[in-house]
PDB file of C-alpha atoms in Angstrom:
ATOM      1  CA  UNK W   9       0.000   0.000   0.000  1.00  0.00           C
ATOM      2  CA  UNK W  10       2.724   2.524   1.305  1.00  0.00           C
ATOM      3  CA  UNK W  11       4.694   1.551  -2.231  1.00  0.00           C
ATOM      4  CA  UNK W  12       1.531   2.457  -4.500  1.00  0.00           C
ATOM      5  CA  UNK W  13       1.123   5.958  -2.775  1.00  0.00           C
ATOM      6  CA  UNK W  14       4.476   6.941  -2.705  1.00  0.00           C
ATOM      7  CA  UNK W  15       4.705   6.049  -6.625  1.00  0.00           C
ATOM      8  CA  UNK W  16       1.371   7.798  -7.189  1.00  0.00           C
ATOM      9  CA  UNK W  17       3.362  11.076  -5.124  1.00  0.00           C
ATOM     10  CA  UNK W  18       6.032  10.652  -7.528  1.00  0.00           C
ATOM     11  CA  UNK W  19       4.366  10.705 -10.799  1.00  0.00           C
ATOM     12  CA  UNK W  20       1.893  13.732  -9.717  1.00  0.00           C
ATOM     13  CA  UNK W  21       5.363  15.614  -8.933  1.00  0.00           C
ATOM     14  CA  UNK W  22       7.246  14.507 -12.361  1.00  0.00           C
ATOM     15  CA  UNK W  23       4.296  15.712 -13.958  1.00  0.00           C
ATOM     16  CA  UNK W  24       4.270  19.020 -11.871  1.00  0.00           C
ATOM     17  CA  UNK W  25       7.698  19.552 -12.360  1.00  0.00           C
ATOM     18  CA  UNK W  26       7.580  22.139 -15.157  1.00  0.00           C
ATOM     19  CA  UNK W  27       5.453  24.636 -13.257  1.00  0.00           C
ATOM     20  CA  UNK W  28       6.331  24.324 -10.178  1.00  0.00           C
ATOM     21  CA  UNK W  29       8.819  27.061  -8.823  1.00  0.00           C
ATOM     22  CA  UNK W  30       6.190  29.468 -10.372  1.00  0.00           C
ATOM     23  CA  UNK W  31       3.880  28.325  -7.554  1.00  0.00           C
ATOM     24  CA  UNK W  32       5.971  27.643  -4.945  1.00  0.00           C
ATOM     25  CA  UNK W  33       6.043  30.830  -2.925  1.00  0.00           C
ATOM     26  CA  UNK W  34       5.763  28.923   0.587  1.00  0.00           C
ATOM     27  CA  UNK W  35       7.795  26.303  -0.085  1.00  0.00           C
ATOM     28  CA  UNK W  36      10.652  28.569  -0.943  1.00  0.00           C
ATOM     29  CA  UNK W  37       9.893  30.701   2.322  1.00  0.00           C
ATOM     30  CA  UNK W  38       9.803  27.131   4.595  1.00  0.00           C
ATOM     31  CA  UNK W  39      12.990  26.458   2.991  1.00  0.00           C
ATOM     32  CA  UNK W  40      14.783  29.536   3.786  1.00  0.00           C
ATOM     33  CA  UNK W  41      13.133  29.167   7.539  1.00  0.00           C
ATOM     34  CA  UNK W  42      14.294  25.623   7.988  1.00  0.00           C
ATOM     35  CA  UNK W  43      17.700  26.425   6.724  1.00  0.00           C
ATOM     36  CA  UNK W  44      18.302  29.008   9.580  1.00  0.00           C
ATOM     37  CA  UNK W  45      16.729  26.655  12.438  1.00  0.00           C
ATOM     38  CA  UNK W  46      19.799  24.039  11.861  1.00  0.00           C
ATOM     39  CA  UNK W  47      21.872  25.296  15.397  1.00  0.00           C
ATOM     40  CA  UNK W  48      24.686  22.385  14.301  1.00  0.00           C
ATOM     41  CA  UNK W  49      27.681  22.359  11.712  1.00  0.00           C
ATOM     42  CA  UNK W  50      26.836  19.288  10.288  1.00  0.00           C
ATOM     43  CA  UNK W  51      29.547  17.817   7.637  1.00  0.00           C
ATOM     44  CA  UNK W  52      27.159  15.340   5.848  1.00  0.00           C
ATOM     45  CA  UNK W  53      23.903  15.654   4.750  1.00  0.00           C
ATOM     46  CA  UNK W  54      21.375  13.460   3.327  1.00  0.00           C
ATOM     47  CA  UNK W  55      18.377  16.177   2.142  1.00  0.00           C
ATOM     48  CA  UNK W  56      14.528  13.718   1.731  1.00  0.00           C
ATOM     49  CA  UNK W  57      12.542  15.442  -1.237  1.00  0.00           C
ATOM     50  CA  UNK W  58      14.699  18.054  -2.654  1.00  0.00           C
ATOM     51  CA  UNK W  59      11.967  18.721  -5.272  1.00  0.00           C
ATOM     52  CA  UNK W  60      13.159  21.975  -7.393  1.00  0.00           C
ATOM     53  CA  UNK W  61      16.015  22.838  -4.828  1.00  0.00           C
ATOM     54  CA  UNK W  62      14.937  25.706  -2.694  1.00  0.00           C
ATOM     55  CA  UNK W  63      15.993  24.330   0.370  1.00  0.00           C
ATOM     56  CA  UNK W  64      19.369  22.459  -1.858  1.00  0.00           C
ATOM     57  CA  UNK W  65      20.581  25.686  -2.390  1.00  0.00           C
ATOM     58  CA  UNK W  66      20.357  27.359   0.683  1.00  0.00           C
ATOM     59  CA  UNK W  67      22.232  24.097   2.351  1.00  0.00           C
ATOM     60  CA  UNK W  68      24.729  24.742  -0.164  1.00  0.00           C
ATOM     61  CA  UNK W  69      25.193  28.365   0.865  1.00  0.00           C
ATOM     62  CA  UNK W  70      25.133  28.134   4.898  1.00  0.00           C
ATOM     63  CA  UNK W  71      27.153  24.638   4.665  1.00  0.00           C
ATOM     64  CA  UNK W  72      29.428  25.133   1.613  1.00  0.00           C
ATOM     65  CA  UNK W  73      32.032  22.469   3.029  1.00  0.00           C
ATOM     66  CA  UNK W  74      29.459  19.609   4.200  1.00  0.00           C
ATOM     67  CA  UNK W  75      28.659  16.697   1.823  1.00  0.00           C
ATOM     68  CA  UNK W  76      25.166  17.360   0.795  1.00  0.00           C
ATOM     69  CA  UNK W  77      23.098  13.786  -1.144  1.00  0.00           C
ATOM     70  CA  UNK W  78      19.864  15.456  -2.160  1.00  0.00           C
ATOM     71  CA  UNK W  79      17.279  13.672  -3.254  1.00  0.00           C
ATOM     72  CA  UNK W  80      13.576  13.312  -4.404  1.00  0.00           C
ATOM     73  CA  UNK W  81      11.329  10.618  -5.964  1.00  0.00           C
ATOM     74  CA  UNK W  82      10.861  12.760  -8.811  1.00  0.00           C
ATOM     75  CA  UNK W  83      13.757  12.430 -11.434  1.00  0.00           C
ATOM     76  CA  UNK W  84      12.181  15.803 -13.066  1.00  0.00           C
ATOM     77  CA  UNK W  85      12.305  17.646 -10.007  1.00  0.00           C
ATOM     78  CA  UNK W  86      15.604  16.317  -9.809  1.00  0.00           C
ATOM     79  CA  UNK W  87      16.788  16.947 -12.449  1.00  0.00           C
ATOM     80  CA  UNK W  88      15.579  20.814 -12.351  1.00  0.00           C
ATOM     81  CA  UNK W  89      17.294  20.982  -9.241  1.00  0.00           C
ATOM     82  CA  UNK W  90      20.562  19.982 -10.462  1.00  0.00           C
ATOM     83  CA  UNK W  91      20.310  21.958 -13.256  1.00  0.00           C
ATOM     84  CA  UNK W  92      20.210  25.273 -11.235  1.00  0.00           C
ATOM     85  CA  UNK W  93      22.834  24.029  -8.869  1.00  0.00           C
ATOM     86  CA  UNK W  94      26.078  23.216 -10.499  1.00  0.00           C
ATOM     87  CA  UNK W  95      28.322  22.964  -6.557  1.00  0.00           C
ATOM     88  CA  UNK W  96      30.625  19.837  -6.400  1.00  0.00           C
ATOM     89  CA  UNK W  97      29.470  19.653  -2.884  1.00  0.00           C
ATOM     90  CA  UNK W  98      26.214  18.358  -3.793  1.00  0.00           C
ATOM     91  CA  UNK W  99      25.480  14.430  -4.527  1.00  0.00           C
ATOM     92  CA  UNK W 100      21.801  13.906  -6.755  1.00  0.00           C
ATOM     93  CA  UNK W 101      20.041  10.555  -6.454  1.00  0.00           C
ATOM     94  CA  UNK W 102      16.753   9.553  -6.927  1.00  0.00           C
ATOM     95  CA  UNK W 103      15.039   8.155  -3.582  1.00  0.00           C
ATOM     96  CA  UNK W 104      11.644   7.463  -1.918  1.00  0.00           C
ATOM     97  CA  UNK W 105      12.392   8.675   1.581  1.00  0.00           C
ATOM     98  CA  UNK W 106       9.832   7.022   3.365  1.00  0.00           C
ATOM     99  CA  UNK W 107      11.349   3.019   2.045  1.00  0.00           C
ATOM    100  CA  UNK W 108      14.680   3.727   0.755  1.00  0.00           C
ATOM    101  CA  UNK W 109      16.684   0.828  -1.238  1.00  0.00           C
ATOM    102  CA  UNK W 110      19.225   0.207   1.393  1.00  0.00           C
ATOM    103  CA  UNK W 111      21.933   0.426  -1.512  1.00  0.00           C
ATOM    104  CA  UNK W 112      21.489   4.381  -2.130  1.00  0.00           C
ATOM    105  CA  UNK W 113      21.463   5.278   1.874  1.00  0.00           C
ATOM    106  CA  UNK W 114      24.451   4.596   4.094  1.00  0.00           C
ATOM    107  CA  UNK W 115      23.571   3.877   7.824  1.00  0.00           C
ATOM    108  CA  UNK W 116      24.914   6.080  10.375  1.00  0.00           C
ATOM    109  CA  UNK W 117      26.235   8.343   7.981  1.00  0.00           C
ATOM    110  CA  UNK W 118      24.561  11.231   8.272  1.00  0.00           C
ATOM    111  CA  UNK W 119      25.354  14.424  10.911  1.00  0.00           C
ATOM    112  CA  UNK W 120      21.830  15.725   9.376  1.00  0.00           C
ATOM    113  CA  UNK W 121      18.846  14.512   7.461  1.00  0.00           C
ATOM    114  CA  UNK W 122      16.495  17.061   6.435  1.00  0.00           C
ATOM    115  CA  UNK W 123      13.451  18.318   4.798  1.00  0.00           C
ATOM    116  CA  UNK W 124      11.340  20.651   3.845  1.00  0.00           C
ATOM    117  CA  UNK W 125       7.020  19.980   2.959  1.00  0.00           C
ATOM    118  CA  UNK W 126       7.381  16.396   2.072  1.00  0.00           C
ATOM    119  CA  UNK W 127       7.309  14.036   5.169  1.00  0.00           C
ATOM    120  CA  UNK W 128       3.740  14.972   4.897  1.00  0.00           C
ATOM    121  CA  UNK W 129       3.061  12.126   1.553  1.00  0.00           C
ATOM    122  CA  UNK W 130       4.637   9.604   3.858  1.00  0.00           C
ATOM    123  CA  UNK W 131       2.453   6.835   4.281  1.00  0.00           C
ATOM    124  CA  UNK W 132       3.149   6.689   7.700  1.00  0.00           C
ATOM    125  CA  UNK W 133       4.707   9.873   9.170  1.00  0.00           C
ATOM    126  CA  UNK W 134       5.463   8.222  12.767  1.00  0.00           C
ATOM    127  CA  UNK W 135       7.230   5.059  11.620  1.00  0.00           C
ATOM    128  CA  UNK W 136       9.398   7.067   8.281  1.00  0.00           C
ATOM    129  CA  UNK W 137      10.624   9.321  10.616  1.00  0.00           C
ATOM    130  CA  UNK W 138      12.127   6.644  13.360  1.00  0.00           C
ATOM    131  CA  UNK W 139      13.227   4.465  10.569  1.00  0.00           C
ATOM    132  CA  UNK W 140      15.315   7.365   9.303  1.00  0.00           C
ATOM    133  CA  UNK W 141      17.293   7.424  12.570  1.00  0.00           C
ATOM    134  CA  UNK W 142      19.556   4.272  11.927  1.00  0.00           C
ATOM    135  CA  UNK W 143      20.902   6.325   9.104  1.00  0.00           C
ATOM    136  CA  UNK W 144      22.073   9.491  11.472  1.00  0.00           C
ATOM    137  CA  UNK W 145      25.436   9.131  13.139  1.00  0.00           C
ATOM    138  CA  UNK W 146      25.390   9.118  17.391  1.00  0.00           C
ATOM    139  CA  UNK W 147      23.578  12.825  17.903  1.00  0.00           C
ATOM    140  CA  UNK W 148      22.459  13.398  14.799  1.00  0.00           C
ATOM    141  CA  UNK W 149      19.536  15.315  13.799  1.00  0.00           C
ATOM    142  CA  UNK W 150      16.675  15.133  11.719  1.00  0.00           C
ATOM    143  CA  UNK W 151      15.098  18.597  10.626  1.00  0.00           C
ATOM    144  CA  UNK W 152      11.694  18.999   8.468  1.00  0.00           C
ATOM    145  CA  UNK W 153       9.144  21.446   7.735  1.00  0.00           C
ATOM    146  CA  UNK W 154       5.559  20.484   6.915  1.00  0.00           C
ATOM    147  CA  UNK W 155       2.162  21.603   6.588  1.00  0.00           C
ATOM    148  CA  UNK W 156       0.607  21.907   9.905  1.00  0.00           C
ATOM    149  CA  UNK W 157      -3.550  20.926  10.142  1.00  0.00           C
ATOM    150  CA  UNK W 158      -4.600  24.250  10.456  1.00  0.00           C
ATOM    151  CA  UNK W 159      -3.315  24.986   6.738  1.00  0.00           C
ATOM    152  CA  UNK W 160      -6.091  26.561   4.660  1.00  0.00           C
ATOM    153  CA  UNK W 161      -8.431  27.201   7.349  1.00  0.00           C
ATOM    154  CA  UNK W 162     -10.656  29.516   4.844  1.00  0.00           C
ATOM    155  CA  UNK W 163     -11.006  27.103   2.278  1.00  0.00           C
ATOM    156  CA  UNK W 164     -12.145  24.783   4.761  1.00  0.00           C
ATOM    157  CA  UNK W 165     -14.613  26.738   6.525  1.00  0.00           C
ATOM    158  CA  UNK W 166     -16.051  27.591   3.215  1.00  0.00           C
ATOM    159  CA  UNK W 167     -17.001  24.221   2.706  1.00  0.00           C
ATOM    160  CA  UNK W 168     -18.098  23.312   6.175  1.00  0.00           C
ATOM    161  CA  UNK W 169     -20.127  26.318   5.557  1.00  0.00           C
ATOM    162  CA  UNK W 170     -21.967  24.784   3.134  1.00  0.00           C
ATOM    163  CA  UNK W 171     -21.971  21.124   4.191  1.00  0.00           C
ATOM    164  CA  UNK W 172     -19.721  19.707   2.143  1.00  0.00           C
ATOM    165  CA  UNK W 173     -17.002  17.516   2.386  1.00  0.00           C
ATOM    166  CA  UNK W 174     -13.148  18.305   1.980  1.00  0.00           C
ATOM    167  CA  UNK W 175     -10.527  16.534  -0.200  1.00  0.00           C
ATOM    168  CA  UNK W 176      -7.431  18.001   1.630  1.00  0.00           C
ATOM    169  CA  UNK W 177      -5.260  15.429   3.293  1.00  0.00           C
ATOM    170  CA  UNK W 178      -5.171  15.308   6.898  1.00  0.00           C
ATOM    171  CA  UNK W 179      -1.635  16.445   7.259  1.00  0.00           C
ATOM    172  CA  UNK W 180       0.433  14.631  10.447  1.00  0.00           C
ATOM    173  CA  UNK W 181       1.025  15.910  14.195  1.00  0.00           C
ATOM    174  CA  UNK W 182       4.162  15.803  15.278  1.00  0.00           C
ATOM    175  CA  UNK W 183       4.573  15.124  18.818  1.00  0.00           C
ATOM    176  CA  UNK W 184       4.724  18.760  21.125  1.00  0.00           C
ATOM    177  CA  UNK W 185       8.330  17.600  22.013  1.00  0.00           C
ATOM    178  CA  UNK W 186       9.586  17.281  18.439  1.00  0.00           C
ATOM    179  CA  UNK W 187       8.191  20.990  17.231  1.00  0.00           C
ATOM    180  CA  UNK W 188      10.796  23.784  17.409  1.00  0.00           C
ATOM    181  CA  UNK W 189       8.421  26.133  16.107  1.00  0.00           C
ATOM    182  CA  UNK W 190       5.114  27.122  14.180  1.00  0.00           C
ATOM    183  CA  UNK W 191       4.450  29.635  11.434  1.00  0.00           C
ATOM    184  CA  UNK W 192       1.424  31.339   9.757  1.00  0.00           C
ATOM    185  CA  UNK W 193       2.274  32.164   5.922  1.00  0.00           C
ATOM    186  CA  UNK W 194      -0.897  34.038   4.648  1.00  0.00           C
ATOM    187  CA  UNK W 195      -1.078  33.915   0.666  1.00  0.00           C
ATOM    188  CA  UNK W 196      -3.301  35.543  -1.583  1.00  0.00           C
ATOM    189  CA  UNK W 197      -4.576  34.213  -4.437  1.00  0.00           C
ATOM    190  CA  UNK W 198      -6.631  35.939  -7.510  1.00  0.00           C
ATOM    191  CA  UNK W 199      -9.583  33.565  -6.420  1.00  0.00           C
ATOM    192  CA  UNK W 200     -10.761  30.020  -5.379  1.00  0.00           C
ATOM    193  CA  UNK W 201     -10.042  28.365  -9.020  1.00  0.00           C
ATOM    194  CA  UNK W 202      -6.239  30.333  -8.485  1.00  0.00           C
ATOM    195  CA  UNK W 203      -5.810  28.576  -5.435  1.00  0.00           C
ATOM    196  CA  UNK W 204      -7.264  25.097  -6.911  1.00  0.00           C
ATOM    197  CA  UNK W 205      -5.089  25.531  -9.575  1.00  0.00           C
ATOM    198  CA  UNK W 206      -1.838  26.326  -7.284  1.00  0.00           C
ATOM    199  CA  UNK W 207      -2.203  22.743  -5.144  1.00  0.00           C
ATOM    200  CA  UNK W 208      -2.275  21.404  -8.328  1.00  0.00           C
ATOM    201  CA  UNK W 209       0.703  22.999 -10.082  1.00  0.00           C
ATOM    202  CA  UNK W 210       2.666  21.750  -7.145  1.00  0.00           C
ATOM    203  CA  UNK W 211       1.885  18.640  -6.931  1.00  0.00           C
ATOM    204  CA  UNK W 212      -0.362  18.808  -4.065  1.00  0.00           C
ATOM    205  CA  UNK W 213      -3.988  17.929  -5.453  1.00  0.00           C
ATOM    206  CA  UNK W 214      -4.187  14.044  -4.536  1.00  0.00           C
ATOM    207  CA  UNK W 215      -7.221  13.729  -2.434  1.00  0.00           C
ATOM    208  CA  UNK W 216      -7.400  11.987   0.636  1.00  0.00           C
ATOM    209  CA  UNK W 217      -8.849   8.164   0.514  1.00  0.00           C
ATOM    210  CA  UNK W 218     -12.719   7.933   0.007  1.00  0.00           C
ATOM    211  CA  UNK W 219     -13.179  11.443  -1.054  1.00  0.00           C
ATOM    212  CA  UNK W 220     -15.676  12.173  -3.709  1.00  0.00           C
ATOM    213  CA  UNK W 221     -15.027  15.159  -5.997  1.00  0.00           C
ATOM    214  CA  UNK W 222     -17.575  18.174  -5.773  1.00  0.00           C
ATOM    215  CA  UNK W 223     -18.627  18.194  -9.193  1.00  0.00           C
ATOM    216  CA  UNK W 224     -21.228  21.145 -10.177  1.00  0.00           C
ATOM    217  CA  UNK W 225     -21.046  22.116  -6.153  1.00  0.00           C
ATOM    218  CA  UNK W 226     -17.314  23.447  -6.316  1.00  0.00           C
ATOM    219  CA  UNK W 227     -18.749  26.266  -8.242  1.00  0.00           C
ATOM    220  CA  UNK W 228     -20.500  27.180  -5.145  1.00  0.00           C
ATOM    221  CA  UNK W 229     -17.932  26.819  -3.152  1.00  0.00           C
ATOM    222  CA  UNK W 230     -15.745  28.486  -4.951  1.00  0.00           C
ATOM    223  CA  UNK W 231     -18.197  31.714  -4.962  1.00  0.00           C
ATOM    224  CA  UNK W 232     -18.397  31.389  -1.631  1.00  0.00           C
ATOM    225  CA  UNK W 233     -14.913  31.158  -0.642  1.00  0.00           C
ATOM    226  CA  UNK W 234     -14.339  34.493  -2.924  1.00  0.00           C
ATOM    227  CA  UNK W 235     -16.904  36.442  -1.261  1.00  0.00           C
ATOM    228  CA  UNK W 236     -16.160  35.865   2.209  1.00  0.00           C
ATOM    229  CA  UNK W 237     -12.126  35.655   1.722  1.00  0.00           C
ATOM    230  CA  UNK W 238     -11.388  37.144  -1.403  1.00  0.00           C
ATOM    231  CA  UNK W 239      -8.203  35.204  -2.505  1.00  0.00           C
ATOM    232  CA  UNK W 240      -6.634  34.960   1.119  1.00  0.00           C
ATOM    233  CA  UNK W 241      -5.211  31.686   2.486  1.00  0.00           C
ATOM    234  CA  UNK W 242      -3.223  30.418   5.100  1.00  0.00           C
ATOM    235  CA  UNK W 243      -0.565  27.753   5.272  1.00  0.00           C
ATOM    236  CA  UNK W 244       0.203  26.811   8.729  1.00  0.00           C
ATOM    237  CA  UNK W 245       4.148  25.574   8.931  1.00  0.00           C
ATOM    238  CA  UNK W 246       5.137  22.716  11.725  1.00  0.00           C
ATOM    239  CA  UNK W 247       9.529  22.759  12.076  1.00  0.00           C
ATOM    240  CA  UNK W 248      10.429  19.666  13.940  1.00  0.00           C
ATOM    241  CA  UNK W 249      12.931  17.420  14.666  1.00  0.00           C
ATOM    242  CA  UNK W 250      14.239  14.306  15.940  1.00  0.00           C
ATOM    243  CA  UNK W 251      17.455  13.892  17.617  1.00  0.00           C
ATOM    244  CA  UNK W 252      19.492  10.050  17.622  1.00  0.00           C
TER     245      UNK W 252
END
């Protein structure tokens, strides 16, 4: 089961490859956050879900002597990545983070693994995340950024509003222990179909399991969500880590 989702994850993000860094405001921002919230020097670095490289390159610029592997399940977001970033620092390989092939990931190699919005498509958030610890050295850290459950509280309201039922995924809850801190990005969008159209664009449109699409209601909800919020949405940010 996890294998089929995390293949599905991967072909929605080849295929939103192209478009991507024109949509991904937030991510960029999480990236640059996350990058100032590592309080180590770590020397190797294994980066889950590079996608287009925000986050790559600003490892690349506050750690320009550590070994960085960054990787993604994506090859075109891979390869995107590696085309903007041309440092001999950096090591590209193509990985599903949540079950790696134990020949592309060294255990207890790792002074850092990090991440930034993409522990969220794991399968199962919990067990990914203590899996990933055999592959940190003694002390090491694991750093992520991901969409907290309060993200796009307008949208949903709008369609509790009007009785009807939401596609989002229920993102995961870290434990209060593992957050180092919380952030409220507010975004505006032109409108409701804008916003649709973003989650798409960046991969982010699979529903969750057993959801039903709207059909000729999203219209409604769509007018409704312009009316009362006129473009404006919020993505709620979780940083947390995990210390071996």
């Amino acid at each position: 089961m996890a294998g089929n989702w995390q293949q599905q994850v991967g072909e929605r993000f080849d295929r939103a490859a192209p478009d991507y860094d024109t949509y991904a405001e937030v991510q960029r921002e999480s990236a640059r956050r996350l990058a100032q919230l590592i309080s180590s020097n770590p020397q190797s670095i294994l980066e889950i879900g590079c996608g287009s490289g925000a986050l790559t390159q600003q490892l690349s610029i506050y750690f320009p002597e550590a070994q960085i592997t960054a990787s993604d399940i994506a090859p075109s977001m891979l390869n995107i990545a590696k085309q903007k970033l041309n440092a001999e620092n950096i090591n590209w390989t193509i990985l599903d983070g949540e079950s790696p092939d134990e020949s592309d990931i060294i255990e207890g190699a790792y002074d850092l693994i990090i991440s930034n919005m993409a522990f969220q498509w794991f399968a199962d958030f919990e067990t990914a995340l203590n899996g990933m610890k055999k592959y940190l050295k003694p002390g090491g850290q694991i750093l992520y950024a991901i969409p907290g459950e309060r993200s796009f509280s307008e949208w949903q309201k709008t369609l509790r509003s009007l009785n009807l039922p939401s596609g989002l995924l229920e993102f995961p809850q870290p434990s209060t222990e593992n957050i180092l801190e919380e952030q409220s990005i507010e975004v505006f969008y032109y409108d409701a179909l804008t916003f649709l159209k973003s989650m798409k664009k960046i991969g982010a449109h699979k529903p969750r399991s057993g959801y039903q699409p709207l059909g000729y209601t999203i219209k409604k909800a769509c007018d409704k969500f312009d009316q009362d919020f006129a473009g404006r949405v919020t993505w709620h940010i979780i940083y947390g880590q995990l210390t071996k």
